Amino acid sequence: MPARAVRVNRADAGEAVARLGKTSIRRLRIRRDFSAAPEEKLCRTPVRGYRRAQFFSAMIIPNVNVLSDGQLKEVTDILTAYGCKVMVITGAERCVYAIVGDERNDDMVTKIEGLPYINRVDRIQSPHKLMDIRSSLATHRVKMGGIVLGSEPFFCAGPCTIDPKNPNLTIETAHAVKEAGAHALRGGVWKPRTNPYSYQGDAKALLVLMEASRQTGLPVDTEVMDEEHLRLAIEAGVHCIQVGARNALNYSLLRQIGEAIAGRDVCVLLKRGMHLGTVQEFISAAEYIVQLGNPNVILCPRGTQPTLDGYRNHPDESIVPLLKERTWAPVVVDPSHSVGKAAYVPAASLAAIAYGADGLCIECNVHPGKGIGDDPKQAVTPEVLRRIISQTRELWRIARGA
Amino acid sequence: MPARAVRVNRADAGEAVARLGKTSIRRLRIRRDFSAAPEEKLCRTPVRGYRRAQFFSAMIIPNVNVLSDGQLKEVTDILTAYGCKVMVITGAERCVYAIVGDERNDDMVTKIEGLPYINRVDRIQSPHKLMDIRSSLATHRVKMGGIVLGSEPFFCAGPCTIDPKNPNLTIETAHAVKEAGAHALRGGVWKPRTNPYSYQGDAKALLVLMEASRQTGLPVDTEVMDEEHLRLAIEAGVHCIQVGARNALNYSLLRQIGEAIAGRDVCVLLKRGMHLGTVQEFISAAEYIVQLGNPNVILCPRGTQPTLDGYRNHPDESIVPLLKERTWAPVVVDPSHSVGKAAYVPAASLAAIAYGADGLCIECNVHPGKGIGDDPKQAVTPEVLRRIISQTRELWRIARGA
Amino acid sequence: MPARAVRVNRADAGEAVARLGKTSIRRLRIRRDFSAAPEEKLCRTPVRGYRRAQFFSAMIIPNVNVLSDGQLKEVTDILTAYGCKVMVITGAERCVYAIVGDERNDDMVTKIEGLPYINRVDRIQSPHKLMDIRSSLATHRVKMGGIVLGSEPFFCAGPCTIDPKNPNLTIETAHAVKEAGAHALRGGVWKPRTNPYSYQGDAKALLVLMEASRQTGLPVDTEVMDEEHLRLAIEAGVHCIQVGARNALNYSLLRQIGEAIAGRDVCVLLKRGMHLGTVQEFISAAEYIVQLGNPNVILCPRGTQPTLDGYRNHPDESIVPLLKERTWAPVVVDPSHSVGKAAYVPAASLAAIAYGADGLCIECNVHPGKGIGDDPKQAVTPEVLRRIISQTRELWRIARGA
Amino acid sequence: MPARAVRVNRADAGEAVARLGKTSIRRLRIRRDFSAAPEEKLCRTPVRGYRRAQFFSAMIIPNVNVLSDGQLKEVTDILTAYGCKVMVITGAERCVYAIVGDERNDDMVTKIEGLPYINRVDRIQSPHKLMDIRSSLATHRVKMGGIVLGSEPFFCAGPCTIDPKNPNLTIETAHAVKEAGAHALRGGVWKPRTNPYSYQGDAKALLVLMEASRQTGLPVDTEVMDEEHLRLAIEAGVHCIQVGARNALNYSLLRQIGEAIAGRDVCVLLKRGMHLGTVQEFISAAEYIVQLGNPNVILCPRGTQPTLDGYRNHPDESIVPLLKERTWAPVVVDPSHSVGKAAYVPAASLAAIAYGADGLCIECNVHPGKGIGDDPKQAVTPEVLRRIISQTRELWRIARGA
């Protein structure tokens, strides 16, 4: 992984080792330093061939009608320290102040917003250098299971959790979802569980998943929760690494994934977080991965909290058009976690395609009641999956006029 | 870390190694198997000396007025497989069905809830074996900075983020917060940032933090985002490991922390997640840590999303009484992230103590405008901190009638 | 309106008049007394021919494992006063207590829940006597614009707000929506506006609306905000009275509407409230209207707050299956307010039908930019409406397998 | 009510009558026409002596880097039609466009935002002419129960709902709350209930409330839900009209109240709505009332939905500082509905004062278990009220340094 070779500040790392002294440091890694001056930062774009995004403006909104000379000087001094300039916009009875230059330095904005006479800074540019729909990656297409996402509906299906004691259930389900029309197989090896005494997963399930992949030829998707899971999954040959909702803002994990998949033919299915976060926050999480070199990220809404009374979450397939406006990345919706009950999954699947999703990730089991994890509640049978695939294909044709 | 020595299933691990075959596996860890039968699981309690919690009942609520014979048999068969029994409760025109036995097996409940004629299972017991206020840990008290949490108001204060290029700012702030009355020093070494191009932290800051601790004698609290941060922090002698809101449900990290601090004199400050999660989910996250042997966990509400218009989050200090009803763990509120602007912090601090918080974790900087991270917006000055400490001490006396 | 004739407590009203004495009381109305004993209340069902709902059980969940004799007596005394009995359910180590009888008396439940040793009362029955899917109204079908709702997709469309200074815009739009396939015409006469200085509507617009109805033959839907609007609308011959989101829990208005439409061939389009309320609360609001004699209520989800970042609200078409499980009432979704921008309306329309909606209420204008109210942002053109109708009809066929 | 005499557009009303023709119109009221041109609207300020607010700027944020000539013309044409001008602000690579003039015309902004190449309009001014902290009303003080709100803590207390069958309970409670230190008596005559079959209130309770006022000398606060309640309450001499959460955006009722209390010595206690609405929306609701001539409005946060798990609502006393920044109006928090259980009320009361509330509105009953409505769950006893008053007075002194 050559990405690791470019880590900077080795000297500093050595100094840190020296000063930490007596403690035994087995493997000290100092992360890339992002604190460089803005110009410098923009010059060394992280991934070769990606053009840097453009400079935009931001607006400073004061609490007062017009800044006093002293206040204006204080603002100007902060901006100048970050290489930006201020432009005064004089309204009829009130002024606002434009930042000219690259205002994307969070520290600069925080300092301005911290001034007692400033209400806020309105930033109008995208913080996403690579995920942005106007970036040089805009024409990138993600491929999986033999199809280009966006060109036809993509279906990933399989059990919530693979029972390592009952490998046949997964193998049988894998064949069934393939036959029903799925392009990829999902299956949980490790599971984040609210209750620490619930089944937490088992690495042996990984072997079952890969065997299912071998027999069916389907690429597989599985969730990883830490670096060790990631390493095992990559080494086993998992085709798509899933980041779950609870780790959606686990930036260390996102960076570890970005490093691990750089230069590999591996995708990431990035779930949306559980809170009602912004579109920008979701896309920024993907930027963490993509900036390290592999742009094969798929965004996956899966419902948010607080829940819509009666469902497991508040279905959020409606976020798809908002994502599509800002990013080129494909969006694959998970209706199973959104609603949390098998009976509602077909309707939620259609709704996701209605909103423009590029595909679906559905929990499916040949015998839901025999499954572990969420399957007894959430998993549809292969027969239902087949109908979902057929109906959503028809809807795709209608909605996209294809 | 001897905790690692007790990992089970080495034979299975070996088999997994063998089958993964050609891939180079450097360090294969198979997690403790939690899938054992309920009896067995309950017998081997994870931490010596903790009594197991008690058996309670749960109620099965059908969609129909009364289950048919076939339906009742299907329910009974599932319960029996998990060692439970059903008790029919006959109402005037409707029946509900009580589960007698230990219904805490999630798989069993999921299977019952997955039946099409069942509306839901109402579980009425606590899933927290150790965090529960009725557990054998109920008399445990957490100590830090020379005080027993709960006996008098506890104050942790310091910069959001330690600037490794300006160590004096942190050192100076550490002395100032001590003088203002704080019992512990907080300071961010690594920072979770929405924008991947923002400053992400620097291990060198850890040295600054420890130096500040050495000079002032204050124990220190810092956030870790992954196993490497955790290792560095523990090795450097950090007294309190902080889990941030974005990792509040990162169960791998919680378990890594639980393992790392077992047998050590280290506390954990566990932030509440960003979503409006349940009280139970929050306490269950702490159970992940405590079950591994070290019960020194402090719960830290810090505001949730969606935000209250005008703040950074929706302040949630009001959760304190709800936590106190269910768990013995101390609760220390973070007003700084709740409101997100220094001017609002004093009021939010008083409100937290009003709701019964055992302490406060406040961002403070001698020169907020010179700080990095959130300090220019959120950090109060030591003078304000001193006033907060004085006022909240008075309120503590009033509210607790002490 | 014979419903008024049955008002009780005329004597009491007289007494009240006498005691209020010197104040000039022009029209004193004492509302029907709902405080009668449960038996009596259930015997005089409000609308002839509706069967009363059935008796169910509720569960009392204590904070303690078992109630003491004194506590049990206190509970029993409360239940007895309301004609109910308690049944003790003895679990392995904990007891719960079933209420046998009609526990739907809110006062009784509140009293039980107010006891310090009681955690909560879980009520498992429907509070909806008439709206419930199991009530005698379950086979009722609402008709409008020549179709039976539920038998084929229903479309209501028209401008947000009728501009009384530009009646031709509405008239032209009415013809256009009819031609595009709509069954009914919507148009705002009075508008709830956040800003009191914004245009608030004008009764003259009612004349424009009725003229549009006359010319096209379409039934019309318009929002009323108070009793005067209601009277004017009914007298003008409006076919469907709309209750907006801000008045969704304005129970006085709901009752006024219920009284006004009793015995008339008028429908109600009841919007869902702005908060993320429960399904039960939404259906209960409809029960307010239906209990007064006219069951022609249509439920209309329109998005809730907090908003999904980028939309006007958080789209909630996903609530449709949850409503359909509990009530027989038709559900017509308003995608225009959900998303708040015309460009997103076609996708949201498809999603609503995907979730099983019986129809759509869409803002449409031949010249959105010339409209007033929300039209410049939200209204689709008749061409887009025609495409929405065509696509949703196809999806209806696919989703319902018809 | 002379306010009714000044209604405009009598000619139009006559025309409307003529055209509505055959329908019998008993009492046609055409509301004041708010659709006049901006200049005209601003000139006739609704209440004599109030100065109009100032002109500010707003920013138009496009979806593109720079508007084309045609797009700029289209924007300019819309602005010109409303008497505004555009100012181009040229950034490094992107332009934004300032609106110069009074951009508070919602229609103008909606039209701009409806253009497909416009992302949004950022409005930076207050829409509140009279409620704004910078308005000429900023020095107005509300008085009740012998005190000036803001000068010392204000306490309103009493039963949730007055039981007309048990008047002594209310009378006894009134004396007890007065003795405990309350300045005003609250008591529900009419109650908004989710369940239409629950007790809905009784006008006879109004007589009980007024008798309690007469005996104790306390001013009284009661909720009205419609114009009839309002008329009865005003005629009975109620001192403070309460608008409940479900009617918080019932603009017709707000206007009816504004008209009814113009020129009278009556206050309004305006509850915040149930959804997590913006600060501006809350203050705008008050503007509806104040613009009609009586500025005695008190804002009352009472918790929002979605609920904090374990409470009735999500406590929102933290909104107080945000309100205080923007409006001069006093803020009195209702902790009883916020938390929904008596045991939590003392802590919530302290928290409200901690956040700067000017007072509290608390449900109190000498015998909570004998009360109706929410009292058995929510009402504190007079002893608890006395302690709340004592503790919050101490906190007021600490927090305000008085």
mmCIF file of C-alpha atoms in Angstrom, chain C residues 110-265:
data_model
loop_
_atom_site.group_PDB
_atom_site.id
_atom_site.type_symbol
_atom_site.label_atom_id
_atom_site.label_comp_id
_atom_site.label_asym_id
_atom_site.label_seq_id
_atom_site.Cartn_x
_atom_site.Cartn_y
_atom_site.Cartn_z
ATOM 1 C CA THR C 110 -53.384 8.842 34.480
ATOM 2 C CA LYS C 111 -54.141 8.126 38.106
ATOM 3 C CA ILE C 112 -52.463 4.747 37.968
ATOM 4 C CA GLU C 113 -49.455 6.204 36.171
ATOM 5 C CA GLY C 114 -49.258 8.962 38.752
ATOM 6 C CA LEU C 115 -48.543 6.484 41.552
ATOM 7 C CA PRO C 116 -44.878 6.752 42.464
ATOM 8 C CA TYR C 117 -44.264 2.983 42.348
ATOM 9 C CA ILE C 118 -45.759 2.569 38.871
ATOM 10 C CA ASN C 119 -43.564 2.869 35.819
ATOM 11 C CA ARG C 120 -46.258 2.988 33.182
ATOM 12 C CA VAL C 121 -49.449 1.501 31.812
ATOM 13 C CA ASP C 122 -49.120 -0.248 28.456
ATOM 14 C CA ARG C 123 -52.364 0.100 26.596
ATOM 15 C CA ILE C 124 -52.805 -2.412 23.871
ATOM 16 C CA GLN C 125 -56.127 -1.504 22.403
ATOM 17 C CA SER C 126 -57.101 1.050 19.819
ATOM 18 C CA PRO C 127 -58.598 4.267 21.192
ATOM 19 C CA HIS C 128 -60.414 4.789 17.912
ATOM 20 C CA LYS C 129 -63.954 3.591 18.089
ATOM 21 C CA LEU C 130 -64.900 4.512 14.573
ATOM 22 C CA MET C 131 -61.660 5.046 12.705
ATOM 23 C CA ASP C 132 -60.365 1.630 13.741
ATOM 24 C CA ILE C 133 -59.974 -0.890 10.963
ATOM 25 C CA ARG C 134 -62.002 -3.313 13.053
ATOM 26 C CA SER C 135 -64.879 -0.918 13.621
ATOM 27 C CA SER C 136 -68.236 -1.135 11.929
ATOM 28 C CA LEU C 137 -67.119 1.640 9.582
ATOM 29 C CA ALA C 138 -64.397 -0.581 8.126
ATOM 30 C CA THR C 139 -66.288 -1.114 4.917
ATOM 31 C CA HIS C 140 -67.027 2.563 4.373
ATOM 32 C CA ARG C 141 -65.579 4.039 1.188
ATOM 33 C CA VAL C 142 -65.017 7.721 0.502
ATOM 34 C CA LYS C 143 -65.985 9.033 -2.912
ATOM 35 C CA MET C 144 -64.845 12.199 -4.640
ATOM 36 C CA GLY C 145 -64.703 13.457 -8.173
ATOM 37 C CA GLY C 146 -66.564 10.477 -9.495
ATOM 38 C CA ILE C 147 -64.286 7.805 -8.102
ATOM 39 C CA VAL C 148 -64.203 5.607 -5.040
ATOM 40 C CA LEU C 149 -60.957 6.266 -3.223
ATOM 41 C CA GLY C 150 -58.897 3.123 -3.147
ATOM 42 C CA SER C 151 -60.294 1.722 -6.374
ATOM 43 C CA GLU C 152 -57.987 3.768 -8.585
ATOM 44 C CA PRO C 153 -55.426 6.533 -7.946
ATOM 45 C CA PHE C 154 -57.042 9.816 -6.960
ATOM 46 C CA PHE C 155 -55.524 13.146 -7.956
ATOM 47 C CA CYS C 156 -56.284 16.524 -6.489
ATOM 48 C CA ALA C 157 -54.317 19.419 -7.951
ATOM 49 C CA GLY C 158 -54.312 23.165 -8.236
ATOM 50 C CA PRO C 159 -52.646 26.320 -7.062
ATOM 51 C CA CYS C 160 -51.319 26.785 -3.548
ATOM 52 C CA THR C 161 -53.101 30.092 -3.170
ATOM 53 C CA ILE C 162 -55.769 31.617 -5.363
ATOM 54 C CA ASP C 163 -54.905 35.153 -6.353
ATOM 55 C CA PRO C 164 -58.211 37.050 -6.247
ATOM 56 C CA LYS C 165 -56.649 39.786 -8.369
ATOM 57 C CA ASN C 166 -55.797 37.319 -11.083
ATOM 58 C CA PRO C 167 -58.772 34.946 -11.278
ATOM 59 C CA ASN C 168 -57.878 33.839 -14.778
ATOM 60 C CA LEU C 169 -54.730 32.164 -13.524
ATOM 61 C CA THR C 170 -56.815 29.889 -11.315
ATOM 62 C CA ILE C 171 -59.490 29.286 -13.919
ATOM 63 C CA GLU C 172 -56.895 28.444 -16.523
ATOM 64 C CA THR C 173 -55.094 26.168 -14.092
ATOM 65 C CA ALA C 174 -58.353 24.412 -13.207
ATOM 66 C CA HIS C 175 -58.988 23.540 -16.838
ATOM 67 C CA ALA C 176 -55.407 22.420 -17.213
ATOM 68 C CA VAL C 177 -55.407 20.098 -14.200
ATOM 69 C CA LYS C 178 -58.669 18.579 -15.318
ATOM 70 C CA GLU C 179 -57.243 17.928 -18.728
ATOM 71 C CA ALA C 180 -54.128 16.438 -17.129
ATOM 72 C CA GLY C 181 -56.357 13.918 -15.370
ATOM 73 C CA ALA C 182 -57.075 15.352 -11.933
ATOM 74 C CA HIS C 183 -60.319 14.408 -10.181
ATOM 75 C CA ALA C 184 -60.464 17.423 -7.903
ATOM 76 C CA LEU C 185 -59.217 20.977 -7.728
ATOM 77 C CA ARG C 186 -57.356 22.360 -4.758
ATOM 78 C CA GLY C 187 -56.812 26.047 -4.102
ATOM 79 C CA GLY C 188 -56.056 28.124 -1.031
ATOM 80 C CA VAL C 189 -58.499 30.892 -0.166
ATOM 81 C CA TRP C 190 -57.096 31.573 3.295
ATOM 82 C CA LYS C 191 -53.473 30.765 4.102
ATOM 83 C CA PRO C 192 -51.724 30.217 7.422
ATOM 84 C CA ARG C 193 -48.535 32.245 7.175
ATOM 85 C CA THR C 194 -45.679 32.348 9.648
ATOM 86 C CA ASN C 195 -45.269 36.032 9.029
ATOM 87 C CA PRO C 196 -48.331 38.051 10.060
ATOM 88 C CA TYR C 197 -47.516 40.673 7.428
ATOM 89 C CA SER C 198 -47.629 38.181 4.544
ATOM 90 C CA TYR C 199 -50.734 37.762 2.443
ATOM 91 C CA GLN C 200 -53.299 35.951 4.576
ATOM 92 C CA GLY C 201 -55.920 35.173 1.990
ATOM 93 C CA ASP C 202 -59.137 36.766 0.898
ATOM 94 C CA ALA C 203 -62.711 35.473 0.899
ATOM 95 C CA LYS C 204 -63.069 36.775 -2.651
ATOM 96 C CA ALA C 205 -60.805 33.953 -3.745
ATOM 97 C CA LEU C 206 -63.591 31.581 -2.726
ATOM 98 C CA LEU C 207 -65.700 32.943 -5.548
ATOM 99 C CA VAL C 208 -62.908 32.309 -7.985
ATOM 100 C CA LEU C 209 -62.543 28.758 -6.746
ATOM 101 C CA MET C 210 -66.250 28.013 -7.055
ATOM 102 C CA GLU C 211 -66.318 29.508 -10.533
ATOM 103 C CA ALA C 212 -63.441 27.225 -11.498
ATOM 104 C CA SER C 213 -65.412 24.308 -10.124
ATOM 105 C CA ARG C 214 -68.497 25.340 -12.075
ATOM 106 C CA GLN C 215 -66.598 25.622 -15.327
ATOM 107 C CA THR C 216 -64.696 22.344 -14.976
ATOM 108 C CA GLY C 217 -67.122 20.262 -12.974
ATOM 109 C CA LEU C 218 -64.326 19.386 -10.576
ATOM 110 C CA PRO C 219 -65.068 19.195 -6.855
ATOM 111 C CA VAL C 220 -62.914 21.610 -4.910
ATOM 112 C CA ASP C 221 -60.800 21.410 -1.765
ATOM 113 C CA THR C 222 -59.836 24.432 0.296
ATOM 114 C CA GLU C 223 -58.314 24.960 3.719
ATOM 115 C CA VAL C 224 -60.285 26.568 6.521
ATOM 116 C CA MET C 225 -58.633 27.971 9.600
ATOM 117 C CA ASP C 226 -61.619 28.907 11.719
ATOM 118 C CA GLU C 227 -65.359 28.639 12.074
ATOM 119 C CA GLU C 228 -65.989 31.618 9.831
ATOM 120 C CA HIS C 229 -63.938 30.211 6.985
ATOM 121 C CA LEU C 230 -65.770 26.939 7.512
ATOM 122 C CA ARG C 231 -69.161 28.585 7.310
ATOM 123 C CA LEU C 232 -68.249 30.519 4.186
ATOM 124 C CA ALA C 233 -66.778 27.443 2.536
ATOM 125 C CA ILE C 234 -69.762 25.243 3.319
ATOM 126 C CA GLU C 235 -72.175 27.900 2.177
ATOM 127 C CA ALA C 236 -70.279 28.424 -1.032
ATOM 128 C CA GLY C 237 -70.520 24.709 -1.731
ATOM 129 C CA VAL C 238 -66.940 23.593 -1.249
ATOM 130 C CA HIS C 239 -66.816 19.819 -1.619
ATOM 131 C CA CYS C 240 -63.800 19.064 0.530
ATOM 132 C CA ILE C 241 -62.758 20.975 3.643
ATOM 133 C CA GLN C 242 -59.018 20.914 4.257
ATOM 134 C CA VAL C 243 -57.466 21.066 7.718
ATOM 135 C CA GLY C 244 -53.885 22.275 7.490
ATOM 136 C CA ALA C 245 -50.881 20.984 9.382
ATOM 137 C CA ARG C 246 -50.901 23.879 11.844
ATOM 138 C CA ASN C 247 -54.481 23.094 12.808
ATOM 139 C CA ALA C 248 -54.088 19.335 12.760
ATOM 140 C CA LEU C 249 -54.642 19.183 16.520
ATOM 141 C CA ASN C 250 -57.006 22.158 16.734
ATOM 142 C CA TYR C 251 -59.731 20.055 18.258
ATOM 143 C CA SER C 252 -62.257 22.885 18.379
ATOM 144 C CA LEU C 253 -61.957 23.330 14.648
ATOM 145 C CA LEU C 254 -62.160 19.593 14.070
ATOM 146 C CA ARG C 255 -65.367 19.461 16.064
ATOM 147 C CA GLN C 256 -66.783 22.485 14.304
ATOM 148 C CA ILE C 257 -66.075 20.768 11.008
ATOM 149 C CA GLY C 258 -67.606 17.536 12.229
ATOM 150 C CA GLU C 259 -70.761 19.386 13.171
ATOM 151 C CA ALA C 260 -70.862 21.430 9.995
ATOM 152 C CA ILE C 261 -70.541 18.494 7.615
ATOM 153 C CA ALA C 262 -72.820 16.083 9.470
ATOM 154 C CA GLY C 263 -75.526 15.126 7.056
ATOM 155 C CA ARG C 264 -73.856 16.906 4.124
ATOM 156 C CA ASP C 265 -72.088 15.505 1.121
#
